[in-house]
mmCIF file of C-alpha atoms in Angstrom:
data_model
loop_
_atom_site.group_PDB
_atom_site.id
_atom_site.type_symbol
_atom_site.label_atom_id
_atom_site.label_comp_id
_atom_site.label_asym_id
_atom_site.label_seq_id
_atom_site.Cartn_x
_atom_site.Cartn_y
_atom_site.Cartn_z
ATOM 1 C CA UNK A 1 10.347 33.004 25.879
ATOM 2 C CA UNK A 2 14.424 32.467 24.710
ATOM 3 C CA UNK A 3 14.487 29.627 22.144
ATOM 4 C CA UNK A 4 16.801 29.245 18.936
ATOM 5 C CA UNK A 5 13.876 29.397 16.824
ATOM 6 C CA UNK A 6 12.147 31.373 13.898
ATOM 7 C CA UNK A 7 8.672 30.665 13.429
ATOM 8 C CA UNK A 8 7.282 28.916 16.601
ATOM 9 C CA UNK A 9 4.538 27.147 14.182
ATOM 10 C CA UNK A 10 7.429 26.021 12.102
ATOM 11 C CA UNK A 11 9.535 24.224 14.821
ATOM 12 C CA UNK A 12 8.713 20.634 14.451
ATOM 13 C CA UNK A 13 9.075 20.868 10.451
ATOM 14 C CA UNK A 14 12.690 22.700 10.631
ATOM 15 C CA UNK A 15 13.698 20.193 13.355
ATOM 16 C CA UNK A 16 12.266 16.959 11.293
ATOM 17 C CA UNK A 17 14.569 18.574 8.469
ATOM 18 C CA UNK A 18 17.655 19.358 10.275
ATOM 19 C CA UNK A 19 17.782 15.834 11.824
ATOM 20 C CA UNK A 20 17.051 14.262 8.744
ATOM 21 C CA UNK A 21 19.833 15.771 7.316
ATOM 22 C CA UNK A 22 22.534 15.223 9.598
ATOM 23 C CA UNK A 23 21.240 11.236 10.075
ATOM 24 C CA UNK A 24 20.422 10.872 6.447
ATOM 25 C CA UNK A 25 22.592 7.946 5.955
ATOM 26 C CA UNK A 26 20.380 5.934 8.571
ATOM 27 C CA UNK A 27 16.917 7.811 8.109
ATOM 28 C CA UNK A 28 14.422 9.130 5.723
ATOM 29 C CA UNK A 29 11.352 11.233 5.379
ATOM 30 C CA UNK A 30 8.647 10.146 3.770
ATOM 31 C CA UNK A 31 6.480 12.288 1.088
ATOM 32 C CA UNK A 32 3.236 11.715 2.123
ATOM 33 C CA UNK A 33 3.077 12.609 5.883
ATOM 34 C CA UNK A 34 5.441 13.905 8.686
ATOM 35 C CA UNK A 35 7.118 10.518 8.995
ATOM 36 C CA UNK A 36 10.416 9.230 9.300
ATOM 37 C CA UNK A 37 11.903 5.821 8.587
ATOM 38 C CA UNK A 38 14.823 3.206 8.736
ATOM 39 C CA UNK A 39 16.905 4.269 4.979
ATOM 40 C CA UNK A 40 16.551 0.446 4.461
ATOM 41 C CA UNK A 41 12.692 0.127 5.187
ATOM 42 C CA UNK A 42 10.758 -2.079 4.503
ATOM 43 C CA UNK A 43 13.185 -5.055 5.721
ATOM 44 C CA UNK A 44 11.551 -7.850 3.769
ATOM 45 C CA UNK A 45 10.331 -10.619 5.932
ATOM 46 C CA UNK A 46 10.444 -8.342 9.362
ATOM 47 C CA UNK A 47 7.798 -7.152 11.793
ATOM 48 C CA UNK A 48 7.493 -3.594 11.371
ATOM 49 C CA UNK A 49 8.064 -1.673 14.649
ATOM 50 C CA UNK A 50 6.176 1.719 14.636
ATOM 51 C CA UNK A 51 5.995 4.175 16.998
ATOM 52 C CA UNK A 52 5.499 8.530 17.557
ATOM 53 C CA UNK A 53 4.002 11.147 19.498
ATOM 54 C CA UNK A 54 4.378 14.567 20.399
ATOM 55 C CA UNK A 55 7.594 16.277 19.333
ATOM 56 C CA UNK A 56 9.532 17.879 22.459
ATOM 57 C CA UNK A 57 11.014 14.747 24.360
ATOM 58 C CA UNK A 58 14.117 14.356 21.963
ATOM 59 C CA UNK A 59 15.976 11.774 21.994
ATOM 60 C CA UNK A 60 12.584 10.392 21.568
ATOM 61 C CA UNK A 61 10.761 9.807 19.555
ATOM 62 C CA UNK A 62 13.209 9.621 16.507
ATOM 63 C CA UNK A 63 16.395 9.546 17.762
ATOM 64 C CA UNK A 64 15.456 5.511 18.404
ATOM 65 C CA UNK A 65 14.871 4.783 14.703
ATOM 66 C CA UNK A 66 17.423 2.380 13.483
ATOM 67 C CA UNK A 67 18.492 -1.812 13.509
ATOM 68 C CA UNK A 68 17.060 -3.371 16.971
ATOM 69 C CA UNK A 69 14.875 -0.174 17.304
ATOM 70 C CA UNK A 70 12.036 1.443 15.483
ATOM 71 C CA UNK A 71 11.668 1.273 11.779
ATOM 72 C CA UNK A 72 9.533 4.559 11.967
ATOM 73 C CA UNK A 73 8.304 6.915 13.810
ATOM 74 C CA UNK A 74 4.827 9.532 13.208
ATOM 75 C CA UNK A 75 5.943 12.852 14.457
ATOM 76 C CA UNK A 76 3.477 15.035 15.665
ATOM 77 C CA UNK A 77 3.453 18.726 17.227
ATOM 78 C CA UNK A 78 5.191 19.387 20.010
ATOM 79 C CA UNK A 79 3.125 18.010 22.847
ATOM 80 C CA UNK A 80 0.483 16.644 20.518
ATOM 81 C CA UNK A 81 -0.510 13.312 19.180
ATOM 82 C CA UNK A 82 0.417 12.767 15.183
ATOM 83 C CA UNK A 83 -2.631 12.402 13.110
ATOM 84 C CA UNK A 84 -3.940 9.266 11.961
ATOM 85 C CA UNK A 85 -2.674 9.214 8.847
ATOM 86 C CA UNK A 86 0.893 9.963 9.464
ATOM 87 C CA UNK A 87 0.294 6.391 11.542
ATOM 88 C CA UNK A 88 -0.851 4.453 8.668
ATOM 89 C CA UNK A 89 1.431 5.726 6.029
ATOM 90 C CA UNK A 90 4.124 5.017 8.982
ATOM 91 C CA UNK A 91 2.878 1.273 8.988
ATOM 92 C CA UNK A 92 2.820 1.311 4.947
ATOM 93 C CA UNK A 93 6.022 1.876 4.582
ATOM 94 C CA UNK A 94 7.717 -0.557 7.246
ATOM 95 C CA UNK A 95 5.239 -3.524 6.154
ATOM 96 C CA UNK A 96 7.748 -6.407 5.402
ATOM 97 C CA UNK A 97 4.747 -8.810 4.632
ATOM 98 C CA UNK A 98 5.127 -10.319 8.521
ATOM 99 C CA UNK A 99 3.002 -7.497 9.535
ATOM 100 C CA UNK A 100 3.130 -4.029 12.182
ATOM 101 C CA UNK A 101 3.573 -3.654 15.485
ATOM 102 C CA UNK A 102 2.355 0.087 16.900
ATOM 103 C CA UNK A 103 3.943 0.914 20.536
ATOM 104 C CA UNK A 104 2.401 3.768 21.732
ATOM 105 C CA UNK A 105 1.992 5.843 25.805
ATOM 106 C CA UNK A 106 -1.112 5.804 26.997
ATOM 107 C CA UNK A 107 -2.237 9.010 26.068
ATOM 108 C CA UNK A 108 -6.032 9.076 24.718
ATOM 109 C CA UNK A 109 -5.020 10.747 21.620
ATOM 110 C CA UNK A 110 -2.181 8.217 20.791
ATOM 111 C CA UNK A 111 -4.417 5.640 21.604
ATOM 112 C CA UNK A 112 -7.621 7.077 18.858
ATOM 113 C CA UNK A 113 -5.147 7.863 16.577
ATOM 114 C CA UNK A 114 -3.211 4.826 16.424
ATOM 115 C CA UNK A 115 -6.309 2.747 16.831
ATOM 116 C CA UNK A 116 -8.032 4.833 13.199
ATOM 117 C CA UNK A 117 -4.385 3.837 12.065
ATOM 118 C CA UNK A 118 -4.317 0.208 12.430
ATOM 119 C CA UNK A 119 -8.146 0.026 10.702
ATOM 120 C CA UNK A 120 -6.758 1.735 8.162
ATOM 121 C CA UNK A 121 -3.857 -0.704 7.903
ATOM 122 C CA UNK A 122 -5.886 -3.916 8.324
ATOM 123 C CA UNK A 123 -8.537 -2.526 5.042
ATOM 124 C CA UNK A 124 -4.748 -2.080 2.805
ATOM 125 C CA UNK A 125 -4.467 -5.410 4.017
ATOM 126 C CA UNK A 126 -1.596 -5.076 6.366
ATOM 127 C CA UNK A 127 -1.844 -7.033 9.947
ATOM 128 C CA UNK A 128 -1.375 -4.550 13.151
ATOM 129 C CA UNK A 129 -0.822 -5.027 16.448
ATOM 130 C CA UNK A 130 -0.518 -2.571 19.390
ATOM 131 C CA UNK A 131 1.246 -2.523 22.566
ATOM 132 C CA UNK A 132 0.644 0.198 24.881
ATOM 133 C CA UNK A 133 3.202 1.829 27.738
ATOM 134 C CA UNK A 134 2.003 2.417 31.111
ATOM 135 C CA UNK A 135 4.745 2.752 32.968
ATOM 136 C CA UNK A 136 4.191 5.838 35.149
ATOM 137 C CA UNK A 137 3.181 4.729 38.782
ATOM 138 C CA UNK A 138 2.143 8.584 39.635
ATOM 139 C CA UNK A 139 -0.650 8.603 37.505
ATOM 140 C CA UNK A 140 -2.891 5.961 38.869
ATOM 141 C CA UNK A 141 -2.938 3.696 41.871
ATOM 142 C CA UNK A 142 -1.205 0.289 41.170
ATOM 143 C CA UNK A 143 -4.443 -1.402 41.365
ATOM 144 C CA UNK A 144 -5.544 0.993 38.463
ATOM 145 C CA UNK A 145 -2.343 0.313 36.232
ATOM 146 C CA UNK A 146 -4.277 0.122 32.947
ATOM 147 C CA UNK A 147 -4.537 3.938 33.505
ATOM 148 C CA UNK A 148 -1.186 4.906 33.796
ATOM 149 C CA UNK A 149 0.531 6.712 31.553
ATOM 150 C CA UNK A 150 3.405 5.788 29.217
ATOM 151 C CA UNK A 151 6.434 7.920 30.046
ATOM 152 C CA UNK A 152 10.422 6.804 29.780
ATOM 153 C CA UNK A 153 9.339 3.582 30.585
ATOM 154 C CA UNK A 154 8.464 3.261 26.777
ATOM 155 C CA UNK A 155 12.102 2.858 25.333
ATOM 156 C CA UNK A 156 12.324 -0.415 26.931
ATOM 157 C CA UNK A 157 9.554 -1.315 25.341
ATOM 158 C CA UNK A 158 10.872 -0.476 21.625
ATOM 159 C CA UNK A 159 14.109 -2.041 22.704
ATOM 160 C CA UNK A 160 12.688 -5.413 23.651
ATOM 161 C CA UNK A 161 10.136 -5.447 20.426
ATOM 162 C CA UNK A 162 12.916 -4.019 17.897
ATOM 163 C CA UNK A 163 15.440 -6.815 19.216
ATOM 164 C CA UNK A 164 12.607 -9.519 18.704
ATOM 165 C CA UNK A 165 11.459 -8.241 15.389
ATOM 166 C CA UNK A 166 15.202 -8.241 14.404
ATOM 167 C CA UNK A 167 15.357 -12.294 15.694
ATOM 168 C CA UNK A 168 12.669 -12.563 13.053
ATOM 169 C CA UNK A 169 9.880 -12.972 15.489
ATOM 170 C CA UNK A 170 6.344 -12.960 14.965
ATOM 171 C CA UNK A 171 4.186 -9.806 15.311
ATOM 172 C CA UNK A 172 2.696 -11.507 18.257
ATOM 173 C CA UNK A 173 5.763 -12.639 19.956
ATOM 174 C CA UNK A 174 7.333 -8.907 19.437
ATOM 175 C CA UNK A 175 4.099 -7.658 20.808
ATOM 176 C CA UNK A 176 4.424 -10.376 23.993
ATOM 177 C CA UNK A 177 8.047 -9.306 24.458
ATOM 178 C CA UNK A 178 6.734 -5.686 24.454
ATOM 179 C CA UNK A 179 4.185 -6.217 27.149
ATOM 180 C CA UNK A 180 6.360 -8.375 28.975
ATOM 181 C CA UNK A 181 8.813 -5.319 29.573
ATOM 182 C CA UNK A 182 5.872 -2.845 30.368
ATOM 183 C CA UNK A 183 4.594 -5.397 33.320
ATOM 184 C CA UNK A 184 8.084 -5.254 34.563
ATOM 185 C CA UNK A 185 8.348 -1.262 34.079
ATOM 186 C CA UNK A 186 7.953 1.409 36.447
ATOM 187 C CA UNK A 187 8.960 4.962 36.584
ATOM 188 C CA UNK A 188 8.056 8.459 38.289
ATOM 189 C CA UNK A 189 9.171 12.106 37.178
ATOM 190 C CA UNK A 190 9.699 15.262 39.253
ATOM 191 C CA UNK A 191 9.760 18.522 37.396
ATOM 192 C CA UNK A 192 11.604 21.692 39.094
ATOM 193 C CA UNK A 193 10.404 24.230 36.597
ATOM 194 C CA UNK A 194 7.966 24.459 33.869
ATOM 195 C CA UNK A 195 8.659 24.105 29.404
ATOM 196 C CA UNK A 196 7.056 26.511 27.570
ATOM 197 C CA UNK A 197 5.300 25.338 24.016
ATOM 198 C CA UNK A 198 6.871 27.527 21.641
ATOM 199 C CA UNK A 199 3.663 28.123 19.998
ATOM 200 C CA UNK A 200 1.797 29.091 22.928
ATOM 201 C CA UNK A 201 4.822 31.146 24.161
ATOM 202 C CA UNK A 202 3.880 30.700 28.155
ATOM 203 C CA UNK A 203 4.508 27.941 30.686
ATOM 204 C CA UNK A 204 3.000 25.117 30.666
ATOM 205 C CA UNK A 205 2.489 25.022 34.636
ATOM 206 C CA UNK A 206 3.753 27.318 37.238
ATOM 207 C CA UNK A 207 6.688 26.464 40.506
ATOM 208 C CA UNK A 208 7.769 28.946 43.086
ATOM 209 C CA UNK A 209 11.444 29.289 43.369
ATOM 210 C CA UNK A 210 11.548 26.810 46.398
ATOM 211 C CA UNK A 211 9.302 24.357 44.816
ATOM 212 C CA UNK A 212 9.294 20.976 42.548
ATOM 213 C CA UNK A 213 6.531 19.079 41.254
ATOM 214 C CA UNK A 214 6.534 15.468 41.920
ATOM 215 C CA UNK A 215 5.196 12.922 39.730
ATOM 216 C CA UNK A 216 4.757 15.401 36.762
ATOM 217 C CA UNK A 217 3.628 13.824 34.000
ATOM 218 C CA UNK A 218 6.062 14.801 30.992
ATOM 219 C CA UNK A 219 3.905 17.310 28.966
ATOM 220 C CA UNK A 220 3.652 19.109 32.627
ATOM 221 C CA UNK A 221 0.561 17.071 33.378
ATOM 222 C CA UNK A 222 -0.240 17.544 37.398
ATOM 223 C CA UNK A 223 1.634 15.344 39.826
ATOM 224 C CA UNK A 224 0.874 13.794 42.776
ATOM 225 C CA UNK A 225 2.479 16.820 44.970
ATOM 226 C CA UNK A 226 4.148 20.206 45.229
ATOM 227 C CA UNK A 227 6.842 20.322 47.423
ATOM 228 C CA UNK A 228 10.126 21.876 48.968
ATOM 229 C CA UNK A 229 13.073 21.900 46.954
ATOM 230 C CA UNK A 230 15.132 18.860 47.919
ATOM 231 C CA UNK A 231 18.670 17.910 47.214
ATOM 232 C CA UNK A 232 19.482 15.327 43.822
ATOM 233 C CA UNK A 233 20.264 12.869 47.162
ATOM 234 C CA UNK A 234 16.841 13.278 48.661
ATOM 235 C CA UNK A 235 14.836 13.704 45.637
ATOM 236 C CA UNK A 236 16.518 10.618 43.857
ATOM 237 C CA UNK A 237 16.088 8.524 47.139
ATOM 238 C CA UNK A 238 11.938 9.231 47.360
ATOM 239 C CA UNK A 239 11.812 8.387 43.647
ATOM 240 C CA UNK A 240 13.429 5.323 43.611
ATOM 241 C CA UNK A 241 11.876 3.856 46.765
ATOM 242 C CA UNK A 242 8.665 4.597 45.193
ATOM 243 C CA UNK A 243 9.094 2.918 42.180
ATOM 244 C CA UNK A 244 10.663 -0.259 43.531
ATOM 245 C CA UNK A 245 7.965 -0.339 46.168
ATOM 246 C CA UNK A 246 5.168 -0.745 43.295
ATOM 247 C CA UNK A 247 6.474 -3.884 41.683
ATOM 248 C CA UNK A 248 7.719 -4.642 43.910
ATOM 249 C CA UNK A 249 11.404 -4.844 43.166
ATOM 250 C CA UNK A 250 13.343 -7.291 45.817
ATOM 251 C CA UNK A 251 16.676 -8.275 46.758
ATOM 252 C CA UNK A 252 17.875 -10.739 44.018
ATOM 253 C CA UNK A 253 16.219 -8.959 41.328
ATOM 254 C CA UNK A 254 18.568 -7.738 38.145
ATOM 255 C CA UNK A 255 17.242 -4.517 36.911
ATOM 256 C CA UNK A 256 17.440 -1.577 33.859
ATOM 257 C CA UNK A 257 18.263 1.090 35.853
ATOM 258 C CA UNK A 258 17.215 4.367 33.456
ATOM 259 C CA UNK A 259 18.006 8.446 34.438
ATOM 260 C CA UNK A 260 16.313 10.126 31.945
ATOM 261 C CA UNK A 261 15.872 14.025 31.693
ATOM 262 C CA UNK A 262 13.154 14.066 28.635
ATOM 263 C CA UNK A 263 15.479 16.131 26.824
ATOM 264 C CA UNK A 264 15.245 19.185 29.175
ATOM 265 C CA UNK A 265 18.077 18.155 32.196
ATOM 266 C CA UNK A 266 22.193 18.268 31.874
ATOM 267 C CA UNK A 267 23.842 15.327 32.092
ATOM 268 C CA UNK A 268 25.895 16.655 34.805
ATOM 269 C CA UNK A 269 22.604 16.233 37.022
ATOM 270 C CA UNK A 270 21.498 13.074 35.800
ATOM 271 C CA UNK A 271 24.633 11.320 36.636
ATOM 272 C CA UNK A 272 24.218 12.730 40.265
ATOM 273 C CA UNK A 273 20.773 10.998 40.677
ATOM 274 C CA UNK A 274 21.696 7.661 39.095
ATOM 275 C CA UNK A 275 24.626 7.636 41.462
ATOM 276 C CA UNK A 276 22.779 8.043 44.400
ATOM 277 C CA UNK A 277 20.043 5.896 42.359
ATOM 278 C CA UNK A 278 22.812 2.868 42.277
ATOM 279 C CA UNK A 279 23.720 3.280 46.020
ATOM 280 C CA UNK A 280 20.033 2.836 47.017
ATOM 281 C CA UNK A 281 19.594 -0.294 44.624
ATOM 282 C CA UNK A 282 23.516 -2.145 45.614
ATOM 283 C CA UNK A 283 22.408 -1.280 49.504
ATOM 284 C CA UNK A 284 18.993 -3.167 48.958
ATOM 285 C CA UNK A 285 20.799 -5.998 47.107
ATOM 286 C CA UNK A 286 19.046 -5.292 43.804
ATOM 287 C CA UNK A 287 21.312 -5.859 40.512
ATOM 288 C CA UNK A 288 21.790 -3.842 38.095
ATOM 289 C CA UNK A 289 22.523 -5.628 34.737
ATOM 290 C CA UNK A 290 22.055 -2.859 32.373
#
């Protein structure tokens, strides 16, 4: 293992520091847990707009704190689900009085310690809400979508409830406009070689040379399929025409269309696939407004 590290059990902390540091005009840690939050938090009269997970998907989960975004996010290991605590003193310190709105990936952890969370919110008196992402069409059939998991798919999600929370919406209209997005939000991954948890030191999952995973959940959870190396072309074209097959997606329809590499691919590839990803959409008469 090659990483710009020093102690692989220190990672997350040293990262939390370093990017409060550089952002700390816009963000700030809290004392009492692994947390960070807007500078201006709590925005009187505002839903609060929570979220966190695992550490090791940057830009998310904290790169997306700010105005029209989240007002905090509970960091947790890398690949692991931030304790309960770090939740609810997330949801204590973004509580404008008009309540908290928890997004979360449907990930069981997340989902018990968010849930332990928002008790522990509603006993201090503070009204929660959660909305959960699952977005991810290769983890359950479509007639099974409440067990899909939340992947890229989630950003929308804060998006839409950060812009509504911002209009001065109501915890359960930002929580509507949340779920509204999700029903309209499908994605798949495809992994061409394993991360390896610095802490563990090994790969998470192994890929012969000619190989890619497809439908790789993005902590390396199994996909659907190993299979031949393909070209960005061929591998962007299956993708897409399984996600817009789910909705389905139709001619007429203006879309988000959303590349995203999880932190872990260049940019110069990404462009490649959304190219090929905009051909495929423009040819099938599908806008794309964003």
């Amino acid at each position: 293992m090659k990483k710009f590290i020093n102690d692989p059990y220190d990672v997350v902390d040293e990262m939390v520091e370093g990017f409060q540091q550089v952002h700390r005009r816009y963000v700030r840690k809290l004392d009492t847990a692994r947390v960070l939050v807007r500078a201006d938090a709590p925005v009187k009269n505002k839903v609060g707009i929570v979220s966190g997970g695992g550490s090791g998907h940057k830009g998310a989960f904290i790169g997306f704190i700010g105005q029209g975004m989240l007002d905090a996010v509970a960091v947790g290991e890398i690949f692991t689900s931030p304790p309960p605590l770090a939740c609810f003193e997330a949801a204590k310190a973004v509580n404008g009085g008009k309540g908290v709105l928890f997004l979360l990936g449907n990930y069981a952890g997340d989902v018990m310690n968010f849930q332990l969370a928002a008790d522990m919110a509603k006993v201090d008196g503070i009204p929660v809400e959660q909305a959960i992402s699952t977005d991810d069409v290769a983890s359950a059939p479509k007639q099974e979508g409440s067990r899909r998991r939340g992947v890229v798919g989630s950003f929308l999600g804060w998006k839409a409830g950060g812009a509504k929370a911002d209009e001065g919406g109501s915890l359960q209209e930002c929580k509507a406009a949340v779920e509204k997005v999700n029903g309209n939000t499908r994605t798949i991954g495809v992994a061409i070689s394993p991360c390896t948890v610095p802490a563990k030191g090994t790969p998470t999952f192994t890929l012969a040379e000619n190989e890619m995973e497809y439908g790789v959940g993005h902590h390396g959870e199994p996909g659907t399929a190993k299979i031949k190396m393909m070209t960005a072309d061929a591998v962007t074209e299956k993708m897409v025409m399984e996600v817009i097959g789910d909705l389905p997606f139709t001619a007429g329809d203006e879309v988000a269309l959303m590349i995203n590499g999880l932190g872990g691919t260049p940019h110069i590839e990404l462009y490649i696939c959304y190219r090929k990803a905009r051909q495929i959409l423009d040819a099938k008469g599908i806008k794309i407004g964003l």
